[in-house]
Amino acid sequence: MKLAFKLVSVFMVSTIVLTSAHAYFVIQRQSRAFEQEAEADAEALAGSLEGRIPQVLQQEGPEGLAKLVHNAEVYSVTTRVRWVWFDAQPGTPHSPSVPPEQLQAFVVERFVSIPAQGSDGSRHLFTYCPIAVDAERKGGLEVTHPMTKLEQEKREVIWQTIRLMVSMLVLTGGVAVVLGVRMIGRPLNRLIEKTHRISAGDLSGPIVMRTGDELAQLGNSLNEMCDALSASKQRVREETEARTAVMTQLRHADRLKTVGRLASGMAHELGTPLNVVSGRAGLIASGKLSPDEVARSASAIQAEANKMTAIIRQLLDFARRNAPHRVEADLWRIVGDTVELLGPLAQKQNVAVRLPGDREPMTALVDPAQFQQVLTNLIVNGIQAMPDGGEVRISVETELAAPPGDSEVAAREFIRIDVEDGGVGIAESDLDQLFEPFFTTKDVGQGTGLGLSIAYGIVQEHGGWIAVSSQLGQGSRFSVYLPKEPRA
Ligand code: ADP
């Protein structure tokens, strides 16, 4: 409606400007015609008196001249004629009615008409006709025409113009408003309503406009756009459904693979100690062992039982991990505690665990015990990757990052904890299965293959993830990403 209103306003303002300009030119023309008429009158009068004036002035003096001029008034009821001396002081009998400063500029002309206020207060046109009667004084006739008629005509023109303007505005404005609203306002409103529906996701209900103009074309284009959008929406829906089905199948296959690996891992991990337990128990049961040998076998059984208990505990940790109990904690403190705990193991392997010298406190909402377990697993792996000793470096920084595999999520601030070693590195073919339970490349008794999968699970429950970069023979870096402000 605003556009229609603007168009109608422009139309109305143009009408007002045009009719006003027309009135102005009419008034100008009338004024000019009045002046010309007055000048023609004055010229005719002056022409008739001019010849007699010098003679009358010489014979009868100024009184005779006044009489002659006075008699000339018969010429018209409203026109007055006076003899004036142009140099007479204002207020004296033969001074011009127009103030001297106004007259000064014109006295050299043969005829001059000056509109001014007369002695009665109303507007008059004073026409001056210089007549040479005296070599020393400049005099002439002052013919006065009242401008009342002209003023009346001007007023009449103004009123006519106003009447014309009002009727034009009412008539054409009314028509323009009706047409503007019907032809522009309403169709535009329908188009706007359609675009709102499109932006709200409703592509149904094509817009039908029979105006046959550009707005109707726009409506058709919107309909075509909606059709194209609906088609591509349908395509995306079908593709998403197909992808979801494939993903479900893959996840199912993956779960089966994990269960299989879990079962074979369990069989492998528990099988060896159970063999030892069964063998030693058989020996004791045979009754052929000396008391010393019985004691040694019993210790061996106890050691294997402890090993199995540890494996089962790890398995339970993996399977029945409790929800993290998060508190605000300084990550550097947890790192420090873990490094201290692992000190003897690192020393035994001739590995130095290095932390940067300037450590700003870096607080995050974490479960300190679970997070310590993550760090322990990563640091132990780093230590074990360097059989000939070396250095494990730990750093904690913030980074703008987006979770992997989710390109639609905007990057936000994460805390990144790097555990880096200069060890044997990881083969590219192993990188895919690194976090799967029971995946291990270590010898029996050295590793269970649960460390990284437990660490990953914990970090994931904290809203983060672990990234790995590694080069065979050069070392590996495990980066733990934790959200700076965890989402509710
Ligand atoms: P485990 O250490 O008991 O084998 P993990 O889940 O901790 O189980 O590790 C799985 C495998 O990942 C390891 O067997 C090893 O091959 C590889 N790995 C983990 N960390 C490193 C590392 N820092 N350097 C080299 N290989 C590593």
Coordinates of C-alpha atoms and ligand atoms in Angstrom, one line a residue:
M1 CA 0.0 0.0 0.0
K2 CA 2.9 2.3 0.6
L3 CA 3.9 2.2 -3.1
A4 CA 0.4 3.0 -4.2
F5 CA 0.2 5.8 -1.7
K6 CA 3.5 7.2 -3.0
L7 CA 2.4 7.1 -6.6
V8 CA -0.9 8.8 -5.8
S9 CA 1.0 11.5 -3.8
V10 CA 3.4 12.1 -6.7
F11 CA 0.4 12.4 -9.0
M12 CA -1.4 14.9 -6.7
V13 CA 1.7 17.0 -6.1
S14 CA 2.2 17.2 -9.9
T15 CA -1.4 18.3 -10.3
I16 CA -1.0 21.1 -7.7
V17 CA 2.3 22.3 -9.2
L18 CA 0.8 22.4 -12.7
T19 CA -2.4 24.2 -11.9
S20 CA -0.5 26.7 -9.7
A21 CA 2.0 27.4 -12.5
H22 CA -1.0 27.9 -14.9
A23 CA -2.6 30.3 -12.5
Y24 CA 0.6 32.2 -12.1
F25 CA 1.1 32.7 -15.9
V26 CA -2.6 33.7 -16.3
I27 CA -2.2 36.4 -13.6
Q28 CA 1.1 37.6 -15.2
R29 CA -0.6 37.9 -18.5
Q30 CA -3.5 39.8 -17.0
S31 CA -1.2 42.3 -15.3
R32 CA 0.8 42.9 -18.5
A33 CA -2.4 43.4 -20.5
F34 CA -3.7 45.9 -17.8
E35 CA -0.4 47.8 -17.9
Q36 CA -0.4 47.9 -21.7
E37 CA -4.0 49.1 -21.7
A38 CA -3.2 51.8 -19.1
E39 CA -0.2 53.0 -21.1
A40 CA -2.2 53.1 -24.3
D41 CA -4.9 55.2 -22.5
A42 CA -2.2 57.5 -21.1
E43 CA -0.5 57.9 -24.4
A44 CA -3.7 58.8 -26.1
L45 CA -4.5 61.4 -23.4
A46 CA -1.0 62.8 -23.5
G47 CA -1.1 63.0 -27.3
S48 CA -4.3 65.0 -27.1
L49 CA -3.0 67.4 -24.4
E50 CA 0.6 67.7 -25.4
G51 CA 0.2 70.3 -28.1
R52 CA -1.8 72.7 -25.9
I53 CA 0.1 72.5 -22.7
P54 CA 3.1 74.8 -23.5
Q55 CA 0.7 77.4 -24.7
V56 CA -1.6 77.2 -21.7
L57 CA 1.3 77.3 -19.3
Q58 CA 2.7 80.4 -21.0
Q59 CA -0.6 82.2 -21.1
E60 CA -2.5 81.1 -18.0
G61 CA 0.3 79.8 -15.8
P62 CA 0.1 76.6 -13.7
E63 CA -3.5 77.3 -12.7
G64 CA -4.6 77.3 -16.4
L65 CA -2.6 74.1 -16.8
A66 CA -4.3 72.6 -13.8
K67 CA -7.7 73.5 -15.3
L68 CA -6.8 72.0 -18.6
V69 CA -5.6 68.8 -17.1
H70 CA -8.6 68.8 -14.7
N71 CA -11.0 69.1 -17.6
A72 CA -9.3 66.1 -19.2
E73 CA -10.7 63.9 -16.4
V74 CA -13.9 63.7 -18.3
Y75 CA -12.0 61.2 -20.4
S76 CA -12.8 58.4 -17.9
V77 CA -14.7 58.2 -14.6
T78 CA -12.0 56.2 -12.9
T79 CA -8.9 57.6 -14.6
R80 CA -7.4 60.7 -13.0
V81 CA -4.9 63.0 -14.7
R82 CA -2.6 65.5 -12.9
W83 CA 0.2 67.7 -14.0
V84 CA 3.3 67.0 -12.0
W85 CA 6.8 68.4 -11.7
F86 CA 9.2 65.4 -11.3
D87 CA 11.5 67.5 -9.1
A88 CA 8.7 68.8 -6.8
Q89 CA 9.1 68.0 -3.1
P90 CA 6.8 65.2 -1.9
G91 CA 3.6 66.7 -0.3
T92 CA 3.6 69.9 -2.5
P93 CA 0.6 70.4 -4.9
H94 CA 2.4 69.2 -8.1
S95 CA 4.5 66.4 -6.7
P96 CA 4.2 62.9 -8.2
S97 CA 2.1 60.4 -6.1
V98 CA 4.8 57.7 -6.4
P99 CA 7.7 58.2 -3.9
P100 CA 10.7 59.9 -5.6
E101 CA 13.1 57.0 -5.0
Q102 CA 10.7 54.7 -7.0
L103 CA 10.2 57.3 -9.8
Q104 CA 13.9 58.3 -10.1
A105 CA 14.8 55.3 -12.1
F106 CA 12.1 55.9 -14.7
V107 CA 11.7 59.6 -15.5
V108 CA 14.0 59.4 -18.5
E109 CA 11.6 57.1 -20.2
R110 CA 8.8 58.4 -22.4
F111 CA 6.2 56.4 -20.7
V112 CA 6.5 54.5 -17.5
S113 CA 3.9 52.6 -15.4
I114 CA 4.5 52.1 -11.8
P115 CA 2.0 50.2 -9.5
A116 CA 1.9 51.8 -6.1
Q117 CA -0.5 52.7 -3.2
G118 CA -2.6 55.7 -3.8
S119 CA -3.6 58.4 -1.2
D120 CA -6.8 56.4 -0.4
G121 CA -4.8 53.4 0.5
S122 CA -5.8 51.2 -2.5
R123 CA -3.5 50.0 -5.3
H124 CA -3.2 52.2 -8.4
L125 CA -1.2 52.1 -11.6
F126 CA 0.6 55.5 -12.1
T127 CA 1.6 56.2 -15.7
Y128 CA 3.9 59.1 -16.3
C129 CA 4.2 60.9 -19.6
P130 CA 7.1 63.4 -19.6
I131 CA 6.2 66.6 -21.6
A132 CA 8.8 69.3 -22.4
V133 CA 7.4 72.7 -21.3
D134 CA 10.3 74.2 -19.4
A135 CA 14.0 74.1 -20.3
E136 CA 14.9 73.9 -16.6
R137 CA 12.2 71.8 -15.0
K138 CA 11.0 68.3 -16.0
G139 CA 7.2 67.9 -15.8
G140 CA 4.6 65.7 -17.3
L141 CA 1.3 64.0 -16.9
E142 CA 0.5 61.5 -14.2
V143 CA -2.4 59.3 -15.3
T144 CA -3.8 57.2 -12.5
H145 CA -5.7 54.0 -13.1
P146 CA -7.2 52.2 -10.1
M147 CA -6.1 48.5 -10.0
T148 CA -9.2 47.4 -8.1
K149 CA -10.5 45.6 -11.2
L150 CA -7.2 43.9 -11.9
E151 CA -7.0 42.8 -8.2
Q152 CA -10.5 41.5 -8.5
E153 CA -9.6 39.6 -11.6
K154 CA -6.5 38.1 -10.0
R155 CA -8.6 37.0 -7.0
E156 CA -11.1 35.5 -9.4
V157 CA -8.3 33.5 -11.2
I158 CA -6.9 32.3 -7.8
W159 CA -10.3 31.1 -6.7
Q160 CA -11.0 29.5 -10.0
T161 CA -7.6 27.7 -9.8
I162 CA -8.3 26.6 -6.3
R163 CA -11.8 25.3 -7.3
L164 CA -10.2 23.5 -10.3
M165 CA -7.4 22.1 -8.2
V166 CA -9.8 20.7 -5.5
S167 CA -12.1 19.2 -8.0
M168 CA -9.2 17.7 -9.9
L169 CA -7.7 16.3 -6.8
V170 CA -11.0 14.9 -5.6
L171 CA -11.8 13.4 -9.0
T172 CA -8.4 12.2 -10.3
G173 CA -7.0 11.6 -6.8
G174 CA -10.0 9.3 -6.0
V175 CA -9.6 7.5 -9.3
A176 CA -5.8 7.2 -8.7
V177 CA -6.4 5.9 -5.1
V178 CA -8.9 3.3 -6.3
L179 CA -6.7 2.2 -9.3
G180 CA -3.4 2.4 -7.2
V181 CA -4.9 0.1 -4.5
R182 CA -6.5 -2.3 -7.0
M183 CA -3.7 -2.5 -9.5
I184 CA -0.6 -2.1 -7.3
G185 CA -1.4 -2.3 -3.6
R186 CA -3.5 -5.5 -3.5
P187 CA -1.3 -7.5 -6.0
L188 CA 1.8 -6.4 -4.1
N189 CA 0.3 -7.5 -0.8
R190 CA -0.5 -10.9 -2.2
L191 CA 3.1 -11.2 -3.5
I192 CA 4.5 -10.2 -0.2
E193 CA 2.2 -12.7 1.6
K194 CA 3.4 -15.4 -0.8
T195 CA 7.1 -14.6 -0.1
H196 CA 6.4 -14.8 3.6
R197 CA 4.9 -18.2 3.2
I198 CA 7.9 -19.3 1.1
S199 CA 10.4 -18.1 3.8
A200 CA 8.3 -20.0 6.4
G201 CA 8.8 -23.1 4.3
D202 CA 5.3 -23.4 2.8
L203 CA 5.7 -23.8 -0.9
S204 CA 2.1 -24.9 -1.6
G205 CA -0.7 -22.8 -3.0
P206 CA 0.5 -21.1 -6.3
I207 CA -0.4 -17.5 -6.6
V208 CA -2.9 -16.6 -9.4
M209 CA -2.8 -13.1 -10.8
R210 CA -4.8 -12.1 -13.8
T211 CA -3.5 -8.5 -14.1
G212 CA -1.3 -9.5 -17.1
D213 CA 1.4 -7.0 -16.1
E214 CA 4.9 -7.2 -14.6
L215 CA 3.4 -8.1 -11.1
A216 CA 1.6 -11.1 -12.6
Q217 CA 5.0 -12.1 -14.2
L218 CA 6.6 -11.8 -10.8
G219 CA 3.8 -14.0 -9.4
N220 CA 4.5 -16.6 -12.1
S221 CA 8.2 -16.5 -11.4
L222 CA 7.5 -17.1 -7.7
N223 CA 5.3 -20.1 -8.6
E224 CA 8.1 -21.6 -10.8
M225 CA 10.6 -21.0 -8.1
C226 CA 8.3 -22.8 -5.6
D227 CA 7.9 -25.7 -7.9
A228 CA 11.7 -26.0 -8.4
L229 CA 12.3 -25.7 -4.6
S230 CA 9.6 -28.4 -3.9
A231 CA 11.3 -30.7 -6.5
S232 CA 14.8 -30.2 -5.0
K233 CA 13.4 -30.6 -1.4
Q234 CA 11.8 -33.9 -2.4
R235 CA 15.1 -35.0 -4.0
V236 CA 17.1 -34.1 -0.9
R237 CA 14.5 -35.9 1.3
E238 CA 14.9 -39.1 -0.9
E239 CA 18.6 -38.8 -0.8
T240 CA 18.7 -38.3 2.9
E241 CA 16.4 -41.3 3.5
A242 CA 18.6 -43.4 1.2
R243 CA 21.8 -42.2 3.1
T244 CA 20.2 -42.9 6.5
A245 CA 19.3 -46.4 5.4
V246 CA 22.9 -47.0 4.3
M247 CA 24.2 -45.5 7.5
T248 CA 21.9 -47.7 9.6
Q249 CA 23.2 -50.8 7.7
L250 CA 26.8 -49.7 8.1
R251 CA 26.3 -49.0 11.8
H252 CA 24.7 -52.4 12.2
A253 CA 27.6 -54.1 10.4
D254 CA 30.0 -52.0 12.5
R255 CA 28.3 -53.1 15.7
L256 CA 28.6 -56.7 14.7
K257 CA 32.3 -56.2 13.9
T258 CA 32.8 -54.6 17.3
V259 CA 31.0 -57.4 19.1
G260 CA 33.1 -59.9 17.2
R261 CA 36.3 -58.1 18.0
L262 CA 35.2 -57.8 21.7
A263 CA 34.5 -61.5 21.9
S264 CA 37.8 -62.5 20.2
G265 CA 39.6 -59.9 22.3
M266 CA 38.1 -61.3 25.5
A267 CA 38.9 -64.9 24.4
H268 CA 42.5 -63.9 23.6
E269 CA 43.1 -61.7 26.7
L270 CA 41.5 -64.2 29.2
G271 CA 42.5 -67.3 27.3
T272 CA 46.3 -67.0 28.1
P273 CA 46.0 -66.5 31.9
L274 CA 43.2 -69.1 32.1
N275 CA 45.6 -71.6 30.4
V276 CA 48.2 -70.8 33.0
V277 CA 45.7 -71.1 35.8
S278 CA 44.4 -74.4 34.5
G279 CA 47.9 -75.8 34.0
R280 CA 49.2 -74.7 37.4
A281 CA 46.0 -76.0 39.1
G282 CA 46.4 -79.3 37.4
L283 CA 49.9 -79.6 38.6
I284 CA 48.9 -78.8 42.2
A285 CA 46.0 -81.3 41.9
S286 CA 48.3 -84.1 40.7
G287 CA 49.9 -84.0 44.2
K288 CA 53.4 -84.5 42.7
L289 CA 54.7 -81.1 43.5
S290 CA 56.9 -80.2 46.4
P291 CA 55.5 -77.7 48.9
D292 CA 57.8 -75.0 47.4
E293 CA 56.5 -75.7 43.9
V294 CA 52.9 -75.7 45.1
A295 CA 53.5 -72.2 46.6
R296 CA 55.1 -71.0 43.4
S297 CA 52.2 -72.3 41.3
A298 CA 49.7 -70.7 43.7
S299 CA 51.5 -67.4 43.3
A300 CA 51.4 -67.8 39.5
I301 CA 47.7 -68.6 39.7
Q302 CA 47.2 -65.5 41.9
A303 CA 49.1 -63.3 39.4
E304 CA 47.1 -64.5 36.5
A305 CA 43.9 -64.1 38.4
N306 CA 44.9 -60.5 39.2
K307 CA 45.6 -59.9 35.5
M308 CA 42.2 -61.2 34.6
T309 CA 40.6 -59.1 37.3
A310 CA 42.3 -56.0 35.8
I311 CA 41.1 -56.9 32.3
I312 CA 37.6 -57.4 33.5
R313 CA 37.7 -54.1 35.5
Q314 CA 38.8 -52.3 32.3
L315 CA 36.1 -54.0 30.4
L316 CA 33.5 -53.0 33.0
D317 CA 34.8 -49.4 32.9
F318 CA 34.4 -49.5 29.1
A319 CA 30.9 -51.0 29.2
R320 CA 29.4 -49.3 32.2
R321 CA 31.0 -46.0 32.2
N322 CA 29.3 -43.6 34.6
A323 CA 28.1 -40.2 33.4
P324 CA 30.9 -37.7 34.0
H325 CA 30.6 -35.6 37.2
R326 CA 31.8 -32.3 35.8
V327 CA 33.3 -29.6 37.9
E328 CA 35.3 -26.5 37.0
A329 CA 38.9 -27.6 37.2
D330 CA 42.3 -26.3 36.0
L331 CA 43.4 -28.7 33.3
W332 CA 47.1 -28.0 34.0
R333 CA 46.6 -29.3 37.6
I334 CA 45.1 -32.6 36.2
V335 CA 48.0 -32.8 33.7
G336 CA 50.5 -32.2 36.6
D337 CA 48.9 -34.9 38.8
T338 CA 48.9 -37.4 36.0
V339 CA 52.5 -36.7 35.0
E340 CA 53.6 -37.1 38.6
L341 CA 51.7 -40.4 38.9
L342 CA 53.3 -41.8 35.7
G343 CA 56.8 -40.5 36.7
P344 CA 58.2 -43.9 37.8
L345 CA 57.0 -45.6 34.6
A346 CA 58.5 -42.9 32.4
Q347 CA 61.7 -43.0 34.3
K348 CA 61.9 -46.8 33.9
Q349 CA 61.5 -46.4 30.1
N350 CA 64.0 -43.5 30.0
V351 CA 61.3 -41.1 28.8
A352 CA 61.0 -37.4 29.9
V353 CA 57.5 -35.9 30.1
R354 CA 57.9 -32.2 29.2
L355 CA 55.4 -29.4 30.0
P356 CA 55.8 -25.8 28.9
G357 CA 57.4 -23.4 31.4
D358 CA 54.7 -20.7 31.2
R359 CA 51.4 -22.3 32.1
E360 CA 48.4 -20.0 32.4
P361 CA 45.6 -21.7 34.3
M362 CA 43.2 -23.2 31.8
T363 CA 39.8 -24.0 33.5
A364 CA 37.2 -26.3 32.0
L365 CA 34.2 -28.2 33.1
V366 CA 35.5 -31.8 33.4
D367 CA 35.2 -34.9 35.5
P368 CA 38.8 -34.8 36.9
A369 CA 39.0 -38.6 37.5
Q370 CA 37.8 -39.5 34.0
F371 CA 40.0 -36.8 32.4
Q372 CA 43.0 -38.1 34.3
Q373 CA 42.3 -41.5 32.9
V374 CA 42.2 -40.0 29.3
L375 CA 45.6 -38.4 29.9
T376 CA 47.0 -41.6 31.5
N377 CA 46.1 -43.7 28.5
L378 CA 47.6 -41.2 26.0
I379 CA 50.8 -40.6 28.0
V380 CA 51.3 -44.4 28.6
N381 CA 50.8 -45.0 24.9
G382 CA 53.4 -42.3 24.1
I383 CA 55.9 -43.8 26.6
Q384 CA 55.4 -47.3 25.2
A385 CA 55.9 -46.0 21.6
M386 CA 59.5 -45.0 22.5
P387 CA 61.2 -48.2 23.6
D388 CA 64.6 -46.5 23.4
G389 CA 63.5 -43.5 25.5
G390 CA 62.7 -40.0 24.4
E391 CA 60.3 -37.1 25.2
V392 CA 56.5 -36.8 25.6
R393 CA 55.5 -33.2 25.2
I394 CA 52.1 -31.9 26.6
S395 CA 50.6 -28.6 25.7
V396 CA 47.2 -27.0 26.5
E397 CA 45.8 -24.2 24.2
T398 CA 42.6 -22.8 22.9
E399 CA 41.5 -23.1 19.3
L400 CA 38.6 -22.1 17.0
A401 CA 37.4 -25.4 15.7
A402 CA 34.3 -27.3 14.4
P403 CA 33.6 -30.9 15.3
P404 CA 34.8 -33.3 12.6
G405 CA 32.2 -34.6 10.2
D406 CA 29.7 -31.8 10.9
S407 CA 30.3 -29.2 8.2
E408 CA 27.1 -27.3 9.2
V409 CA 28.2 -26.4 12.7
A410 CA 30.0 -23.1 13.0
A411 CA 33.5 -23.1 14.4
R412 CA 33.7 -22.2 18.1
E413 CA 36.3 -22.0 20.8
F414 CA 37.7 -25.3 22.1
I415 CA 40.5 -26.2 24.5
R416 CA 43.1 -28.4 22.8
I417 CA 45.3 -30.7 24.9
D418 CA 48.2 -32.2 22.8
V419 CA 50.1 -35.3 23.8
E420 CA 53.0 -35.7 21.4
D421 CA 55.8 -38.3 21.3
G422 CA 58.7 -39.0 19.0
G423 CA 58.0 -42.7 18.9
V424 CA 57.4 -45.4 16.3
G425 CA 54.4 -43.7 14.8
I426 CA 51.2 -45.4 13.5
A427 CA 50.7 -47.1 10.2
E428 CA 48.1 -45.3 8.0
S429 CA 46.1 -48.5 7.7
D430 CA 45.8 -48.7 11.5
L431 CA 44.5 -45.1 11.9
D432 CA 40.9 -46.0 11.1
Q433 CA 40.6 -48.7 13.8
L434 CA 42.7 -47.0 16.5
F435 CA 39.8 -46.1 18.7
E436 CA 38.0 -49.5 18.3
P437 CA 37.9 -51.6 21.5
F438 CA 40.5 -54.4 21.6
F439 CA 42.5 -53.0 18.7
T440 CA 46.1 -53.3 19.7
T441 CA 49.5 -53.9 18.0
K442 CA 51.1 -54.6 21.3
D443 CA 52.3 -58.0 22.6
V444 CA 50.2 -60.2 24.8
G445 CA 50.2 -58.7 28.3
Q446 CA 51.5 -55.3 27.0
G447 CA 48.1 -53.9 25.9
T448 CA 44.4 -54.7 25.9
G449 CA 43.4 -52.4 23.0
L450 CA 40.9 -50.6 25.3
G451 CA 42.9 -47.5 26.3
L452 CA 42.1 -45.3 23.3
S453 CA 38.4 -46.4 23.0
I454 CA 37.9 -45.6 26.7
A455 CA 39.6 -42.2 26.3
Y456 CA 37.5 -41.4 23.2
G457 CA 34.3 -42.3 25.0
I458 CA 35.1 -40.1 27.9
V459 CA 36.1 -37.1 25.7
Q460 CA 33.0 -37.6 23.6
E461 CA 30.8 -37.5 26.8
H462 CA 32.5 -34.2 27.6
G463 CA 31.3 -32.9 24.2
G464 CA 34.7 -33.2 22.5
W465 CA 36.7 -35.5 20.3
I466 CA 40.3 -36.8 19.8
A467 CA 42.3 -36.1 16.6
V468 CA 45.4 -38.0 15.7
S469 CA 48.3 -37.1 13.4
S470 CA 51.2 -39.5 13.1
Q471 CA 54.2 -40.4 10.9
L472 CA 55.8 -43.8 10.9
G473 CA 59.2 -43.6 12.6
Q474 CA 58.8 -40.0 13.6
G475 CA 56.1 -39.9 16.2
S476 CA 52.4 -39.2 16.9
R477 CA 50.3 -36.4 18.3
F478 CA 47.0 -37.0 20.0
S479 CA 44.9 -33.8 20.3
V480 CA 42.0 -33.8 22.8
Y481 CA 39.4 -31.2 22.0
L482 CA 37.1 -30.0 24.9
P483 CA 34.5 -27.4 24.5
K484 CA 35.4 -24.2 26.3
E485 CA 31.8 -23.7 27.3
P486 CA 30.1 -27.0 27.3
R487 CA 26.5 -27.0 25.8
A488 CA 23.7 -27.7 28.2
Ligands
ADP1 P1 46.8 -50.6 23.9 O1 47.7 -49.5 24.2 O2 46.4 -51.5 25.0 O3 47.2 -51.4 22.7 P2 45.1 -48.5 23.0 O4 43.7 -48.4 22.6 O5 45.6 -47.5 24.0 O6 45.4 -50.0 23.4 O7 46.0 -48.3 21.7 C1 45.6 -49.0 20.5 C2 46.8 -49.1 19.6 O8 47.0 -47.8 19.0 C3 48.0 -49.5 20.1 O9 48.2 -50.9 20.2 C4 49.1 -48.9 19.2 O10 49.2 -49.7 18.1 C5 48.4 -47.7 18.7 N1 48.9 -46.5 19.5 C6 48.2 -45.8 20.4 N2 49.0 -44.7 20.8 C7 50.1 -44.8 20.1 C8 51.3 -43.9 20.0 N3 51.5 -42.9 20.8 N4 52.3 -44.3 19.2 C9 52.1 -45.3 18.4 N5 51.1 -46.2 18.4 C10 50.1 -45.9 19.2

